[in-house]
Short mmCIF file of C-alpha atoms and ligand atoms in Angstrom, two decimals:
data_model
loop_
_atom_site.label_atom_id
_atom_site.label_comp_id
_atom_site.label_asym_id
_atom_site.label_seq_id
_atom_site.Cartn_x
_atom_site.Cartn_y
_atom_site.Cartn_z
CA MET T 32 133.04 -29.54 172.96
CA SER T 33 133.58 -32.44 175.36
CA ARG T 34 135.50 -31.58 178.48
CA ILE T 35 138.43 -33.71 179.59
CA THR T 36 138.22 -34.39 183.29
CA LEU T 37 141.25 -35.39 185.36
CA THR T 38 139.81 -38.94 185.49
CA ARG T 39 139.62 -39.20 181.70
CA PHE T 40 143.09 -37.66 181.31
CA LEU T 41 144.54 -40.26 183.68
CA ILE T 42 142.66 -43.20 182.15
CA GLU T 43 144.02 -42.23 178.74
CA ARG T 44 147.57 -42.14 180.17
CA GLN T 45 146.96 -45.59 181.66
CA ARG T 46 145.24 -47.21 178.64
CA ASN T 47 146.85 -45.60 175.60
CA LYS T 48 150.33 -44.68 176.76
CA GLN T 49 150.80 -47.16 179.62
CA LEU T 50 152.53 -44.34 181.49
CA ILE T 51 150.77 -45.08 184.76
CA ASN T 52 149.07 -48.11 186.27
CA ALA T 53 145.69 -48.29 188.00
CA ASP T 54 147.26 -47.83 191.45
CA LEU T 55 149.06 -44.63 190.46
CA ARG T 56 145.89 -43.35 188.79
CA LEU T 57 143.92 -43.93 191.98
CA LEU T 58 146.65 -42.27 194.03
CA ILE T 59 146.68 -39.11 191.88
CA GLU T 60 142.87 -38.94 191.91
CA THR T 61 142.87 -39.29 195.69
CA VAL T 62 145.42 -36.48 196.11
CA ALA T 63 143.33 -34.32 193.77
CA ARG T 64 140.22 -35.05 195.85
CA ALA T 65 142.08 -34.04 199.00
CA CYS T 66 143.13 -30.80 197.25
CA LYS T 67 139.45 -30.03 196.62
CA ALA T 68 138.74 -30.46 200.33
CA ILE T 69 141.70 -28.20 201.22
CA SER T 70 140.52 -25.65 198.65
CA ASN T 71 137.11 -25.58 200.37
CA ALA T 72 138.69 -25.11 203.80
CA VAL T 73 140.92 -22.29 202.49
CA THR T 74 137.96 -20.60 200.77
CA LYS T 75 135.82 -20.66 203.92
CA GLY T 76 138.61 -18.98 205.93
CA ALA T 77 137.36 -17.17 209.01
CA LEU T 78 133.76 -18.39 208.45
CA ALA T 79 134.89 -21.87 209.48
CA GLY T 80 137.32 -20.60 212.12
CA ASN T 81 140.22 -21.75 209.91
CA LEU T 82 142.52 -18.72 210.13
CA GLY T 83 145.34 -18.13 212.57
CA SER T 84 147.97 -20.14 214.33
CA ALA T 85 147.47 -23.69 215.59
CA GLY T 86 149.70 -22.87 218.56
CA THR T 87 152.28 -25.53 217.63
CA ASP T 88 155.62 -25.68 215.77
CA ASN T 89 156.49 -28.16 213.02
CA VAL T 90 159.73 -30.12 212.61
CA GLN T 91 161.39 -27.10 210.96
CA GLY T 92 160.60 -24.97 214.02
CA GLU T 93 158.03 -22.97 212.03
CA VAL T 94 154.74 -21.93 213.62
CA GLN T 95 151.94 -24.11 212.26
CA LYS T 96 148.77 -22.46 211.04
CA LYS T 97 145.42 -24.16 211.70
CA LEU T 98 145.16 -24.76 207.97
CA ASP T 99 148.63 -26.41 207.87
CA VAL T 100 147.42 -28.96 210.41
CA LEU T 101 144.03 -29.43 208.77
CA SER T 102 145.52 -29.84 205.26
CA ASN T 103 147.98 -32.41 206.57
CA GLU T 104 145.14 -34.38 208.20
CA ILE T 105 143.03 -34.23 205.03
CA LEU T 106 145.89 -35.63 202.93
CA LEU T 107 146.71 -38.38 205.45
CA GLU T 108 143.10 -39.52 205.85
CA ALA T 109 142.47 -39.49 202.11
CA ASN T 110 145.54 -41.55 201.25
CA GLU T 111 145.90 -44.09 204.06
CA TRP T 112 143.35 -46.66 202.98
CA GLY T 113 143.70 -46.90 199.16
CA GLY T 114 146.15 -49.84 199.20
CA ASN T 115 148.53 -48.09 196.77
CA LEU T 116 151.00 -46.54 199.24
CA ALA T 117 153.86 -47.95 201.29
CA ALA T 118 154.20 -44.74 203.36
CA LEU T 119 153.65 -40.97 203.32
CA ALA T 120 155.93 -38.08 204.29
CA SER T 121 155.02 -34.47 204.93
CA GLU T 122 156.61 -31.14 205.71
CA GLU T 123 154.52 -31.18 208.88
CA MET T 124 155.80 -34.55 210.21
CA GLU T 125 159.33 -35.34 211.34
CA THR T 126 159.35 -38.98 210.22
CA PRO T 127 157.46 -40.91 207.52
CA HIS T 128 153.88 -41.85 208.32
CA PRO T 129 153.38 -45.64 208.00
CA ILE T 130 150.21 -47.12 206.53
CA PRO T 131 148.07 -48.37 209.47
CA THR T 132 148.37 -52.16 209.78
CA HIS T 133 144.65 -52.75 209.11
CA PHE T 134 145.00 -51.33 205.57
CA PRO T 135 146.81 -53.01 202.64
CA LYS T 136 150.11 -51.54 201.45
CA GLY T 137 151.18 -50.70 197.90
CA GLU T 138 154.23 -49.82 195.86
CA TYR T 139 154.26 -45.99 196.05
CA LEU T 140 155.65 -43.35 198.40
CA LEU T 141 153.85 -40.00 198.63
CA LEU T 142 155.51 -36.79 199.82
CA PHE T 143 153.74 -33.48 200.26
CA ASP T 144 153.88 -29.93 201.49
CA PRO T 145 150.21 -29.78 202.57
CA LEU T 146 149.92 -25.98 202.50
CA ASP T 147 152.80 -24.14 200.87
CA GLY T 148 152.99 -20.40 201.54
CA SER T 149 150.90 -20.75 204.66
CA SER T 150 152.28 -17.53 206.18
CA ASN T 151 150.16 -15.89 203.45
CA ILE T 152 146.85 -17.40 204.60
CA ASP T 153 145.78 -14.70 207.00
CA VAL T 154 146.48 -11.95 204.45
CA ASN T 155 144.37 -13.72 201.79
CA VAL T 156 147.15 -14.38 199.28
CA SER T 157 147.32 -17.59 197.21
CA VAL T 158 148.58 -20.77 198.89
CA GLY T 159 148.80 -24.34 197.61
CA THR T 160 149.65 -28.02 198.00
CA ILE T 161 152.75 -29.62 196.44
CA PHE T 162 153.18 -33.40 196.03
CA SER T 163 155.68 -35.91 194.71
CA VAL T 164 155.30 -39.65 194.06
CA LEU T 165 158.18 -42.15 194.19
CA ARG T 166 158.32 -45.94 193.94
CA CYS T 167 159.23 -47.82 197.09
CA PRO T 168 162.57 -49.55 196.34
CA LYS T 169 162.41 -53.34 195.89
CA VAL T 170 164.59 -55.71 197.89
CA ALA T 171 166.35 -58.92 196.78
CA ASP T 172 163.32 -61.22 197.16
CA GLY T 173 161.26 -58.92 194.90
CA GLY T 174 159.21 -57.50 197.78
CA TYR T 175 159.27 -53.86 198.82
CA CYS T 176 161.77 -52.57 201.34
CA GLU T 177 160.84 -51.08 204.69
CA ALA T 178 159.20 -47.72 203.94
CA ASP T 179 161.43 -45.79 206.34
CA GLU T 180 163.17 -42.45 205.71
CA GLN T 181 165.90 -44.19 203.70
CA ALA T 182 163.34 -45.45 201.17
CA PHE T 183 162.34 -41.86 200.40
CA LEU T 184 165.88 -40.62 199.78
CA GLN T 185 165.86 -40.99 196.00
CA PRO T 186 166.90 -38.37 193.44
CA GLY T 187 164.06 -36.31 191.97
CA SER T 188 164.70 -37.91 188.57
CA THR T 189 163.04 -41.09 189.91
CA GLN T 190 159.70 -39.36 190.56
CA VAL T 191 156.82 -41.08 188.73
CA ALA T 192 154.41 -38.17 189.21
CA ALA T 193 154.43 -34.69 190.68
CA GLY T 194 151.96 -31.89 190.95
CA PHE T 195 150.71 -28.90 192.82
CA ALA T 196 147.42 -27.17 193.49
CA VAL T 197 147.21 -23.42 193.84
CA TYR T 198 144.26 -21.99 195.76
CA GLY T 199 143.99 -18.62 194.06
CA PRO T 200 141.16 -16.75 192.31
CA THR T 201 140.58 -20.17 190.70
CA THR T 202 141.81 -23.45 192.11
CA MET T 203 144.27 -24.98 189.64
CA LEU T 204 146.00 -28.35 189.63
CA VAL T 205 149.21 -28.76 187.64
CA LEU T 206 150.33 -32.33 187.05
CA THR T 207 153.06 -34.32 185.32
CA VAL T 208 153.39 -38.07 184.92
CA GLY T 209 156.34 -37.62 182.57
CA ASP T 210 154.65 -36.59 179.33
CA GLY T 211 154.51 -32.83 179.73
CA SER T 212 152.96 -30.61 182.37
CA HIS T 213 149.22 -30.07 182.24
CA GLY T 214 146.90 -27.65 184.06
CA PHE T 215 143.37 -28.39 185.32
CA THR T 216 140.83 -25.88 186.61
CA LEU T 217 138.47 -26.86 189.44
CA ASP T 218 134.85 -26.63 188.30
CA ARG T 219 133.21 -26.11 191.70
CA GLU T 220 129.65 -26.84 190.51
CA MET T 221 130.68 -30.21 189.05
CA GLY T 222 133.36 -30.90 191.67
CA SER T 223 135.78 -31.93 188.87
CA PHE T 224 139.20 -30.82 187.71
CA ILE T 225 138.93 -30.01 183.97
CA LEU T 226 141.91 -29.95 181.61
CA THR T 227 142.18 -26.28 180.59
CA HIS T 228 145.93 -25.84 180.11
CA PRO T 229 147.25 -28.87 178.17
CA ASP T 230 150.98 -29.19 177.51
CA ILE T 231 152.16 -26.03 179.22
CA ARG T 232 155.36 -24.54 177.71
CA ILE T 233 157.59 -22.06 179.55
CA PRO T 234 159.10 -19.44 177.19
CA GLU T 235 162.89 -19.90 177.04
CA ASP T 236 163.58 -16.18 177.52
CA THR T 237 162.09 -13.80 180.05
CA GLN T 238 162.25 -10.28 181.41
CA GLU T 239 160.79 -11.11 184.82
CA PHE T 240 162.55 -12.41 187.93
CA ALA T 241 161.27 -13.52 191.34
CA ILE T 242 163.51 -13.34 194.39
CA ASN T 243 163.23 -12.06 197.96
CA MET T 244 165.29 -8.86 197.56
CA SER T 245 165.49 -8.33 201.33
CA ASN T 246 168.19 -11.03 201.39
CA MET T 247 170.37 -9.19 198.85
CA ARG T 248 173.15 -8.27 201.28
CA ARG T 249 173.64 -11.96 202.10
CA TRP T 250 173.70 -13.41 198.55
CA GLU T 251 176.66 -15.12 196.93
CA PRO T 252 178.44 -13.12 194.15
CA PRO T 253 176.93 -15.01 191.13
CA VAL T 254 173.36 -14.28 192.29
CA LYS T 255 174.23 -10.65 193.11
CA ARG T 256 175.78 -10.25 189.65
CA TYR T 257 172.72 -11.71 187.90
CA ILE T 258 170.23 -9.48 189.74
CA ASP T 259 172.44 -6.38 189.39
CA GLU T 260 172.48 -6.95 185.63
CA CYS T 261 168.68 -7.32 185.56
CA LEU T 262 168.26 -4.13 187.59
CA ALA T 263 170.61 -2.19 185.27
CA GLY T 264 167.97 -2.62 182.53
CA THR T 265 168.47 -1.14 179.07
CA SER T 266 171.62 0.73 180.12
CA GLY T 267 173.35 -2.46 181.39
CA VAL T 268 174.89 -5.55 179.79
CA ARG T 269 171.50 -7.23 179.31
CA GLY T 270 170.25 -4.28 177.24
CA LYS T 271 166.63 -4.73 178.38
CA ASP T 272 164.46 -3.83 181.35
CA PHE T 273 163.33 -6.51 183.79
CA ASN T 274 160.19 -6.68 185.93
CA MET T 275 160.08 -8.21 189.41
CA ARG T 276 157.43 -10.29 191.23
CA TRP T 277 157.60 -12.08 194.61
CA VAL T 278 154.43 -13.63 196.04
CA ALA T 279 156.30 -15.59 198.76
CA SER T 280 154.13 -18.62 197.90
CA MET T 281 156.23 -20.86 195.68
CA VAL T 282 153.06 -22.36 194.18
CA ALA T 283 151.90 -18.94 192.95
CA ASP T 284 155.34 -17.87 191.73
CA VAL T 285 155.88 -21.14 189.84
CA TYR T 286 152.35 -21.02 188.40
CA ARG T 287 153.08 -17.55 187.02
CA ILE T 288 156.31 -18.82 185.44
CA LEU T 289 154.43 -21.72 183.83
CA THR T 290 151.95 -19.22 182.44
CA ARG T 291 154.19 -16.44 181.09
CA GLY T 292 157.82 -17.36 181.81
CA GLY T 293 160.24 -15.96 184.35
CA ILE T 294 162.96 -17.06 186.71
CA PHE T 295 162.38 -18.01 190.37
CA MET T 296 165.32 -17.97 192.77
CA TYR T 297 165.70 -18.85 196.43
CA PRO T 298 169.50 -19.09 196.58
CA ARG T 299 171.62 -20.12 199.53
CA ASP T 300 172.93 -17.10 201.44
CA GLU T 301 174.82 -16.22 204.61
CA LYS T 302 171.72 -16.86 206.74
CA ASN T 303 170.20 -19.82 204.86
CA LYS T 304 173.49 -21.61 204.21
CA SER T 305 171.85 -24.59 202.47
CA GLY T 306 168.99 -22.58 200.97
CA ARG T 307 165.48 -22.18 202.38
CA LEU T 308 163.26 -24.48 200.36
CA ARG T 309 162.90 -28.20 200.97
CA LEU T 310 164.34 -30.58 198.36
CA MET T 311 162.00 -33.54 198.66
CA TYR T 312 158.55 -31.95 198.64
CA GLU T 313 159.14 -28.48 197.17
CA ALA T 314 162.19 -28.35 194.87
CA ASN T 315 161.95 -31.85 193.36
CA PRO T 316 158.27 -31.86 192.35
CA MET T 317 158.50 -28.28 191.05
CA SER T 318 161.67 -29.12 189.08
CA PHE T 319 159.97 -32.14 187.47
CA ILE T 320 157.00 -29.98 186.44
CA VAL T 321 159.20 -27.12 185.18
CA GLU T 322 161.48 -29.42 183.15
CA GLN T 323 158.46 -31.17 181.64
CA ALA T 324 157.26 -27.72 180.54
CA GLY T 325 160.57 -27.00 178.79
CA GLY T 326 162.18 -25.03 181.63
CA ALA T 327 165.24 -25.79 183.76
CA ALA T 328 165.98 -26.15 187.49
CA THR T 329 169.34 -26.03 189.26
CA ASN T 330 170.87 -25.33 192.66
CA GLY T 331 173.46 -23.19 190.85
CA SER T 332 175.94 -25.96 190.12
CA ASP T 333 173.84 -29.12 189.62
CA ARG T 334 170.52 -30.09 188.11
CA LEU T 335 168.15 -30.33 191.07
CA LEU T 336 166.64 -33.61 189.86
CA ASP T 337 170.11 -35.25 189.98
CA LEU T 338 170.81 -34.50 193.65
CA LYS T 339 171.04 -37.51 195.97
CA PRO T 340 169.00 -36.52 199.04
CA GLU T 341 170.53 -36.90 202.49
CA GLY T 342 167.47 -36.18 204.61
CA LEU T 343 163.70 -35.99 204.33
CA HIS T 344 163.62 -32.32 205.28
CA GLN T 345 166.86 -31.27 203.56
CA ARG T 346 166.99 -27.69 202.32
CA VAL T 347 168.39 -26.67 198.97
CA ALA T 348 169.12 -23.61 196.82
CA VAL T 349 166.60 -23.28 193.97
CA VAL T 350 166.87 -21.51 190.61
CA LEU T 351 164.17 -22.52 188.14
CA GLY T 352 162.10 -21.31 185.21
CA SER T 353 162.88 -20.01 181.71
CA LYS T 354 165.73 -22.13 180.35
CA ASN T 355 168.08 -19.48 178.99
CA GLU T 356 167.97 -17.41 182.19
CA VAL T 357 168.49 -20.45 184.46
CA GLU T 358 171.48 -21.48 182.33
CA ARG T 359 172.89 -17.95 182.58
CA VAL T 360 172.70 -18.08 186.40
CA ALA T 361 174.31 -21.55 186.40
CA GLY T 362 177.04 -20.16 184.13
CA TYR T 363 177.76 -17.36 186.61
CA HIS T 364 178.29 -20.02 189.32
CA LYS T 365 180.98 -21.83 187.27
P1 AFP F 193 155.66 -20.78 204.29
O1 AFP F 193 154.92 -22.02 203.85
O2 AFP F 193 156.28 -20.90 205.65
O3 AFP F 193 154.85 -19.53 204.11
O4 AFP F 193 156.93 -20.67 203.29
C1 AFP F 193 156.71 -20.53 201.92
C2 AFP F 193 157.97 -20.83 201.19
O5 AFP F 193 158.44 -22.11 201.54
C3 AFP F 193 157.79 -20.72 199.67
O6 AFP F 193 156.50 -21.05 199.24
C4 AFP F 193 158.16 -19.30 199.38
O7 AFP F 193 158.70 -19.14 198.08
C5 AFP F 193 159.20 -18.97 200.43
O8 AFP F 193 158.96 -19.87 201.52
C6 AFP F 193 159.09 -17.55 200.90
O9 AFP F 193 160.13 -17.28 201.76
P2 AFP F 193 160.37 -15.77 202.33
O10 AFP F 193 159.27 -15.50 203.30
O11 AFP F 193 161.73 -15.85 202.95
O12 AFP F 193 160.32 -14.82 201.16
#
């Protein structure tokens, strides 16, 4: 049986469906190549001196791991010269990164969380890379506007592509360009991502939830009610038992939900008043992927993909996964 590589998958989307153009294809392939390099660095761990703290803080005031810094550099270097980007933005950088003047510019904006879940690196738990692609807005004369922070502040519904890699027992890449969500496994001998999970579908119902229970005392009443009902099991109003998982790497938790269903929640609470996760490079790309797989994503009151961003590093409450459960939580917020 012939294997469908990421390159062939993308060429077919370009040629047959005209869903992407050559520039977007090159951009996605370049991000995927950078993910392979990050996967190698993660796999080598202590052998390459890659574990531990970098001794610096990022814009969010979080301690940067060596691999956070390295992954950010890998993604920047890989994407600067292709001629398809107007600018890049990252969790690890306060302001957008312009394309160096000696390289041509293009029509796309790339956002990424270079190494999501990085507090899990030193304990050898799965981590990953999340990315989102937007178009740089055009101005009156038909040219592209200045690729400053303002250019990035578009609702998630305008994303033209989104994906994430998870560096787990296997390295997986999940991608959407708007015609479903598709999973690719890294074949290390060949150095290629191979389509192994076409057209992923999230079951609409689930008996598994993912939330950091240590925040329970700070939750808002609708979230508390939902989890209390899950915990009550067969003797409660839901009439069934629920299982719980929390990896504390969004990439791993969302990958599990894509594989067997479930609901993932990082709600706002008394401590994280706006939520903990970042809208532009965590919630938006994950919401695009989850919706394309038949799931739903909300902040409790609104569809995440409809939110108008106010800042590059804005935080947001996130509830996503199996449709019927997400709608139940949204209903409890009304
Ligand atoms: P780090 O990248 O700082 O490890 O944060 C990971 C993350 O953004 C997301 O991947 C997890 O779902 C969430 O934070 C875990 O947060 P808690 O540590 O509060 O459970």
